[in-house]
Amino acid sequence: MRGKWREYAYQVRGKSHVLDGKPGQDRFQYKSRNGVKVLCIADGAGSAKFSEHGAQVVVNAGCNFAIELLSSGQASTPSLDAGALHGYLVEELTKAAARLGCDIKDLASTFLCVAVTERFFVAVQIGDGVIGAERNMELEVVTLPDNGEFANVTTFVTSRDAASSMQVVSGEIEDYSGFILMSDGTADSLYNYESRALARACRTLLRIVSEAPIYPVANPAHKKELKRIMDLQVREGTDDDCSIGILARTD
């Protein structure tokens, strides 16, 4: 039997938002229940009034949807209904918009999610950012940035074509030892847009998480090291917010 899955997630406010006094708009969520481990990140749209709230709503809803689906026995094959997931995310955003007294478009964000079980994985992406993986010791891109013709234009969960443009990739888990989810700010440092390849640094990040202690410790060294890399290296490569999610399996 392969090792246990370890997780790490982090978000840091971008330099542009520090200068203009706005909050960071990236959010993440991790949940583990009934043999399902789910990690989601989302990047709130800079043009949307309450996008950080929308990002939080979709990462929470995405985790709940994946756990409900994959632990209920409904998923006998490694697949996920894109329309059903998108419908659930929009339903939760609609409730949040009612609470906040805003339009659902004010909650626009991207959405990236990876769920793993003992048998298979499912990766989902709406909009920009990247999901990568380590498979048989080699890095590979699982889902690509959705930027269309222009770098700063992408699809959001609230976009009309979100369900049809949603990328869904699934498969058997056996050959995979790690997954890495990144918003577009983080991708500026860890993804080559021309070659469509992950930076070799991703292998280092996956190894740090896979070698993390399996027992609780105060102020774990691996989290300090990952935070240092995100704050001092990745964040310096962009003006945008940066978020990252890592699932890595111990040896």
mmCIF file of C-alpha atoms in Angstrom:
data_model
loop_
_atom_site.group_PDB
_atom_site.id
_atom_site.type_symbol
_atom_site.label_atom_id
_atom_site.label_comp_id
_atom_site.label_asym_id
_atom_site.label_seq_id
_atom_site.Cartn_x
_atom_site.Cartn_y
_atom_site.Cartn_z
ATOM 1 C CA MET A 1 0.000 0.000 0.000
ATOM 2 C CA ARG A 2 1.295 3.506 -0.842
ATOM 3 C CA GLY A 3 1.911 6.143 1.810
ATOM 4 C CA LYS A 4 -0.483 8.567 3.420
ATOM 5 C CA TRP A 5 -1.556 11.841 1.822
ATOM 6 C CA ARG A 6 -0.321 15.061 3.428
ATOM 7 C CA GLU A 7 -1.700 18.519 2.633
ATOM 8 C CA TYR A 8 -0.574 22.124 2.650
ATOM 9 C CA ALA A 9 -2.374 25.296 1.551
ATOM 10 C CA TYR A 10 -1.489 28.973 1.812
ATOM 11 C CA GLN A 11 -2.530 32.357 0.456
ATOM 12 C CA VAL A 12 -0.723 35.679 0.544
ATOM 13 C CA ARG A 13 -1.969 39.131 -0.443
ATOM 14 C CA GLY A 14 -0.368 40.538 -3.572
ATOM 15 C CA LYS A 15 1.715 43.689 -3.705
ATOM 16 C CA SER A 16 -0.905 45.536 -5.738
ATOM 17 C CA HIS A 17 -3.576 44.949 -3.108
ATOM 18 C CA VAL A 18 -1.232 46.050 -0.338
ATOM 19 C CA LEU A 19 -0.663 49.325 -2.194
ATOM 20 C CA ASP A 20 -4.358 49.993 -2.889
ATOM 21 C CA GLY A 21 -5.482 48.832 0.563
ATOM 22 C CA LYS A 22 -7.730 46.068 -0.743
ATOM 23 C CA PRO A 23 -7.954 42.635 0.893
ATOM 24 C CA GLY A 24 -6.422 39.588 -0.711
ATOM 25 C CA GLN A 25 -8.946 37.835 -2.965
ATOM 26 C CA ASP A 26 -7.482 34.304 -3.083
ATOM 27 C CA ARG A 27 -8.949 31.662 -0.788
ATOM 28 C CA PHE A 28 -8.347 27.955 -0.041
ATOM 29 C CA GLN A 29 -10.089 25.123 1.792
ATOM 30 C CA TYR A 30 -9.090 21.561 2.712
ATOM 31 C CA LYS A 31 -11.393 18.858 4.055
ATOM 32 C CA SER A 32 -10.919 15.150 4.775
ATOM 33 C CA ARG A 33 -13.848 12.871 5.524
ATOM 34 C CA ASN A 34 -15.011 9.327 4.753
ATOM 35 C CA GLY A 35 -11.782 8.440 2.964
ATOM 36 C CA VAL A 36 -11.957 11.485 0.688
ATOM 37 C CA LYS A 37 -9.403 14.294 0.838
ATOM 38 C CA VAL A 38 -10.284 17.490 -1.020
ATOM 39 C CA LEU A 39 -8.266 20.657 -1.589
ATOM 40 C CA CYS A 40 -9.746 23.702 -3.343
ATOM 41 C CA ILE A 41 -8.385 27.160 -4.152
ATOM 42 C CA ALA A 42 -10.070 30.139 -5.816
ATOM 43 C CA ASP A 43 -8.936 33.531 -7.098
ATOM 44 C CA GLY A 44 -11.512 36.304 -6.724
ATOM 45 C CA ALA A 45 -11.988 38.556 -9.739
ATOM 46 C CA GLY A 46 -10.350 41.944 -9.323
ATOM 47 C CA SER A 47 -13.326 43.575 -11.031
ATOM 48 C CA ALA A 48 -15.923 42.034 -8.694
ATOM 49 C CA LYS A 49 -17.041 43.933 -5.577
ATOM 50 C CA PHE A 50 -17.062 41.020 -3.094
ATOM 51 C CA SER A 51 -14.935 38.476 -4.922
ATOM 52 C CA GLU A 52 -13.074 37.363 -1.790
ATOM 53 C CA HIS A 53 -16.421 36.276 -0.333
ATOM 54 C CA GLY A 54 -17.281 34.441 -3.550
ATOM 55 C CA ALA A 55 -13.904 32.698 -3.516
ATOM 56 C CA GLN A 56 -14.533 31.498 0.050
ATOM 57 C CA VAL A 57 -17.999 30.249 -0.866
ATOM 58 C CA VAL A 58 -16.833 28.142 -3.826
ATOM 59 C CA VAL A 59 -13.884 26.530 -2.020
ATOM 60 C CA ASN A 60 -16.174 25.512 0.849
ATOM 61 C CA ALA A 61 -18.894 24.287 -1.516
ATOM 62 C CA GLY A 62 -16.400 22.463 -3.727
ATOM 63 C CA CYS A 63 -15.045 20.469 -0.794
ATOM 64 C CA ASN A 64 -18.548 19.566 0.385
ATOM 65 C CA PHE A 65 -19.663 18.526 -3.104
ATOM 66 C CA ALA A 66 -16.639 16.284 -3.704
ATOM 67 C CA ILE A 67 -16.895 14.575 -0.316
ATOM 68 C CA GLU A 68 -20.620 13.979 -0.735
ATOM 69 C CA LEU A 69 -20.140 12.567 -4.225
ATOM 70 C CA LEU A 70 -17.075 10.419 -3.695
ATOM 71 C CA SER A 71 -17.954 9.022 -0.266
ATOM 72 C CA SER A 72 -21.568 8.178 -1.033
ATOM 73 C CA GLY A 73 -20.888 5.330 -3.416
ATOM 74 C CA GLN A 74 -22.429 7.271 -6.304
ATOM 75 C CA ALA A 75 -19.064 7.514 -8.029
ATOM 76 C CA SER A 76 -18.371 3.920 -9.019
ATOM 77 C CA THR A 77 -16.021 5.237 -11.693
ATOM 78 C CA PRO A 78 -13.596 8.138 -11.376
ATOM 79 C CA SER A 79 -15.857 10.775 -12.913
ATOM 80 C CA LEU A 80 -17.622 13.974 -11.928
ATOM 81 C CA ASP A 81 -20.639 15.664 -13.515
ATOM 82 C CA ALA A 82 -19.435 19.162 -14.459
ATOM 83 C CA GLY A 83 -22.973 20.482 -14.789
ATOM 84 C CA ALA A 84 -23.989 19.208 -11.358
ATOM 85 C CA LEU A 85 -20.908 20.684 -9.687
ATOM 86 C CA HIS A 86 -21.328 24.044 -11.405
ATOM 87 C CA GLY A 87 -25.004 24.122 -10.497
ATOM 88 C CA TYR A 88 -24.155 23.513 -6.838
ATOM 89 C CA LEU A 89 -21.491 26.245 -6.793
ATOM 90 C CA VAL A 90 -23.926 28.750 -8.350
ATOM 91 C CA GLU A 91 -26.641 27.736 -5.875
ATOM 92 C CA GLU A 92 -24.314 28.461 -2.943
ATOM 93 C CA LEU A 93 -23.176 31.742 -4.518
ATOM 94 C CA THR A 94 -26.813 32.767 -4.969
ATOM 95 C CA LYS A 95 -27.442 32.219 -1.243
ATOM 96 C CA ALA A 96 -24.329 34.259 -0.393
ATOM 97 C CA ALA A 97 -25.396 37.070 -2.736
ATOM 98 C CA ALA A 98 -28.757 37.236 -0.938
ATOM 99 C CA ARG A 99 -27.007 37.467 2.443
ATOM 100 C CA LEU A 100 -24.654 40.198 1.230
ATOM 101 C CA GLY A 101 -27.303 42.076 -0.732
ATOM 102 C CA CYS A 102 -25.327 41.980 -3.959
ATOM 103 C CA ASP A 103 -25.511 40.513 -7.447
ATOM 104 C CA ILE A 104 -24.002 37.085 -7.973
ATOM 105 C CA LYS A 105 -21.561 38.649 -10.456
ATOM 106 C CA ASP A 106 -20.079 40.577 -7.509
ATOM 107 C CA LEU A 107 -18.847 37.198 -6.205
ATOM 108 C CA ALA A 108 -16.947 36.143 -9.333
ATOM 109 C CA SER A 109 -13.903 33.919 -8.890
ATOM 110 C CA THR A 110 -12.026 31.058 -10.493
ATOM 111 C CA PHE A 111 -12.190 27.531 -9.019
ATOM 112 C CA LEU A 112 -9.604 24.743 -8.778
ATOM 113 C CA CYS A 113 -10.131 21.454 -6.944
ATOM 114 C CA VAL A 114 -8.390 18.101 -6.468
ATOM 115 C CA ALA A 115 -10.029 15.218 -4.609
ATOM 116 C CA VAL A 116 -8.288 11.908 -3.886
ATOM 117 C CA THR A 117 -9.506 8.566 -2.563
ATOM 118 C CA GLU A 118 -7.703 5.251 -2.173
ATOM 119 C CA ARG A 119 -8.633 4.354 -5.761
ATOM 120 C CA PHE A 120 -8.741 7.472 -7.883
ATOM 121 C CA PHE A 121 -8.476 11.241 -8.186
ATOM 122 C CA VAL A 122 -10.594 13.971 -9.740
ATOM 123 C CA ALA A 123 -9.240 17.412 -10.738
ATOM 124 C CA VAL A 124 -11.494 20.330 -11.731
ATOM 125 C CA GLN A 125 -10.703 23.831 -12.952
ATOM 126 C CA ILE A 126 -12.734 26.875 -14.005
ATOM 127 C CA GLY A 127 -10.689 29.830 -15.213
ATOM 128 C CA ASP A 128 -6.995 30.593 -14.931
ATOM 129 C CA GLY A 129 -4.414 29.024 -12.644
ATOM 130 C CA VAL A 130 -2.855 25.585 -13.050
ATOM 131 C CA ILE A 131 -3.215 22.111 -11.566
ATOM 132 C CA GLY A 132 -0.121 19.934 -11.851
ATOM 133 C CA ALA A 133 0.902 16.520 -10.605
ATOM 134 C CA GLU A 134 3.825 14.204 -10.055
ATOM 135 C CA ARG A 135 3.216 10.878 -11.778
ATOM 136 C CA ASN A 136 5.799 8.089 -11.813
ATOM 137 C CA MET A 137 8.324 10.642 -10.533
ATOM 138 C CA GLU A 138 7.676 13.017 -13.465
ATOM 139 C CA LEU A 139 5.946 16.393 -13.301
ATOM 140 C CA GLU A 140 2.934 16.856 -15.557
ATOM 141 C CA VAL A 141 0.223 19.456 -16.129
ATOM 142 C CA VAL A 142 -3.276 18.189 -15.312
ATOM 143 C CA THR A 143 -5.370 21.258 -16.204
ATOM 144 C CA LEU A 144 -4.332 24.379 -18.109
ATOM 145 C CA PRO A 145 -4.964 28.110 -17.595
ATOM 146 C CA ASP A 146 -8.150 29.292 -19.334
ATOM 147 C CA ASN A 147 -7.141 32.727 -20.574
ATOM 148 C CA GLY A 148 -8.551 32.742 -24.096
ATOM 149 C CA GLU A 149 -6.803 35.283 -26.293
ATOM 150 C CA PHE A 150 -5.754 37.657 -23.536
ATOM 151 C CA ALA A 151 -3.662 37.081 -20.388
ATOM 152 C CA ASN A 152 -5.952 39.064 -18.075
ATOM 153 C CA VAL A 153 -9.259 37.653 -19.321
ATOM 154 C CA THR A 154 -10.578 34.369 -17.983
ATOM 155 C CA THR A 155 -13.724 32.433 -17.098
ATOM 156 C CA PHE A 156 -15.286 32.684 -13.650
ATOM 157 C CA VAL A 157 -17.740 30.393 -11.857
ATOM 158 C CA THR A 158 -20.366 33.063 -12.521
ATOM 159 C CA SER A 159 -19.601 33.289 -16.257
ATOM 160 C CA ARG A 160 -22.261 32.136 -18.714
ATOM 161 C CA ASP A 161 -19.961 29.517 -20.248
ATOM 162 C CA ALA A 162 -18.424 28.289 -16.974
ATOM 163 C CA ALA A 163 -19.932 24.783 -17.064
ATOM 164 C CA SER A 164 -19.005 24.156 -20.694
ATOM 165 C CA SER A 165 -15.449 25.412 -20.224
ATOM 166 C CA MET A 166 -14.881 23.515 -16.981
ATOM 167 C CA GLN A 167 -11.898 21.150 -17.189
ATOM 168 C CA VAL A 168 -12.465 17.789 -15.482
ATOM 169 C CA VAL A 169 -9.675 15.193 -15.361
ATOM 170 C CA SER A 170 -9.890 11.915 -13.453
ATOM 171 C CA GLY A 171 -8.065 8.626 -13.240
ATOM 172 C CA GLU A 172 -6.626 5.855 -11.131
ATOM 173 C CA ILE A 173 -4.487 7.174 -8.264
ATOM 174 C CA GLU A 174 -1.840 4.439 -8.143
ATOM 175 C CA ASP A 175 0.901 6.163 -10.180
ATOM 176 C CA TYR A 176 0.454 9.607 -8.607
ATOM 177 C CA SER A 177 2.517 10.839 -5.655
ATOM 178 C CA GLY A 178 1.381 14.467 -5.548
ATOM 179 C CA PHE A 179 -0.827 17.277 -6.850
ATOM 180 C CA ILE A 180 -0.208 21.025 -6.805
ATOM 181 C CA LEU A 181 -2.883 23.688 -7.344
ATOM 182 C CA MET A 182 -1.890 27.303 -8.009
ATOM 183 C CA SER A 183 -3.661 30.577 -8.742
ATOM 184 C CA ASP A 184 -2.399 32.648 -11.655
ATOM 185 C CA GLY A 185 -0.253 34.771 -9.337
ATOM 186 C CA THR A 186 1.586 31.688 -8.124
ATOM 187 C CA ALA A 187 1.713 30.277 -11.650
ATOM 188 C CA ASP A 188 3.761 33.315 -12.718
ATOM 189 C CA SER A 189 6.640 31.717 -10.777
ATOM 190 C CA LEU A 190 5.885 27.987 -10.975
ATOM 191 C CA TYR A 191 4.543 27.529 -14.517
ATOM 192 C CA ASN A 192 6.018 28.295 -17.946
ATOM 193 C CA TYR A 193 3.204 29.628 -20.138
ATOM 194 C CA GLU A 194 5.192 29.148 -23.362
ATOM 195 C CA SER A 195 6.243 25.542 -22.860
ATOM 196 C CA ARG A 196 3.160 24.700 -20.755
ATOM 197 C CA ALA A 197 5.379 23.007 -18.195
ATOM 198 C CA LEU A 198 5.688 23.136 -14.417
ATOM 199 C CA ALA A 199 8.829 24.640 -12.904
ATOM 200 C CA ARG A 200 11.193 22.119 -11.332
ATOM 201 C CA ALA A 201 10.655 23.932 -8.039
ATOM 202 C CA CYS A 202 7.263 22.182 -7.881
ATOM 203 C CA ARG A 203 9.094 18.923 -7.226
ATOM 204 C CA THR A 204 10.824 20.549 -4.233
ATOM 205 C CA LEU A 205 7.512 21.813 -2.842
ATOM 206 C CA LEU A 206 5.907 18.388 -3.214
ATOM 207 C CA ARG A 207 8.856 16.740 -1.467
ATOM 208 C CA ILE A 208 8.692 19.163 1.471
ATOM 209 C CA VAL A 209 5.035 18.264 2.025
ATOM 210 C CA SER A 210 5.514 14.512 1.502
ATOM 211 C CA GLU A 211 8.303 14.497 4.109
ATOM 212 C CA ALA A 212 6.271 16.449 6.675
ATOM 213 C CA PRO A 213 5.899 14.783 10.095
ATOM 214 C CA ILE A 214 2.960 12.413 10.363
ATOM 215 C CA TYR A 215 2.456 13.431 14.018
ATOM 216 C CA PRO A 216 1.342 16.856 15.337
ATOM 217 C CA VAL A 217 4.172 19.277 16.192
ATOM 218 C CA ALA A 218 4.166 22.902 17.292
ATOM 219 C CA ASN A 219 5.299 25.363 14.601
ATOM 220 C CA PRO A 220 6.323 22.651 12.119
ATOM 221 C CA ALA A 221 9.494 23.427 10.185
ATOM 222 C CA HIS A 222 8.028 22.378 6.828
ATOM 223 C CA LYS A 223 5.261 24.979 7.065
ATOM 224 C CA LYS A 224 7.784 27.690 7.951
ATOM 225 C CA GLU A 225 9.871 26.733 4.918
ATOM 226 C CA LEU A 226 6.878 26.695 2.546
ATOM 227 C CA LYS A 227 5.643 30.037 3.890
ATOM 228 C CA ARG A 228 9.123 31.518 3.384
ATOM 229 C CA ILE A 229 9.166 30.338 -0.238
ATOM 230 C CA MET A 230 5.707 31.762 -0.914
ATOM 231 C CA ASP A 231 6.305 35.102 0.864
ATOM 232 C CA LEU A 232 9.834 35.827 -0.319
ATOM 233 C CA GLN A 233 10.104 34.110 -3.697
ATOM 234 C CA VAL A 234 6.731 33.379 -5.314
ATOM 235 C CA ARG A 235 5.065 36.617 -4.149
ATOM 236 C CA GLU A 236 7.977 38.666 -5.447
ATOM 237 C CA GLY A 237 7.398 37.310 -8.952
ATOM 238 C CA THR A 238 4.060 39.063 -9.399
ATOM 239 C CA ASP A 239 1.877 41.929 -8.178
ATOM 240 C CA ASP A 240 -1.115 39.585 -7.873
ATOM 241 C CA ASP A 241 -2.366 37.579 -4.882
ATOM 242 C CA CYS A 242 -0.782 34.134 -4.627
ATOM 243 C CA SER A 243 -2.354 30.918 -3.386
ATOM 244 C CA ILE A 244 -1.197 27.316 -3.482
ATOM 245 C CA GLY A 245 -2.547 23.921 -2.474
ATOM 246 C CA ILE A 246 -0.442 20.759 -2.281
ATOM 247 C CA LEU A 247 -1.420 17.128 -1.743
ATOM 248 C CA ALA A 248 1.610 14.847 -1.484
ATOM 249 C CA ARG A 249 1.953 11.205 -0.551
ATOM 250 C CA THR A 250 4.554 9.951 1.912
ATOM 251 C CA ASP A 251 7.026 7.342 0.645
#
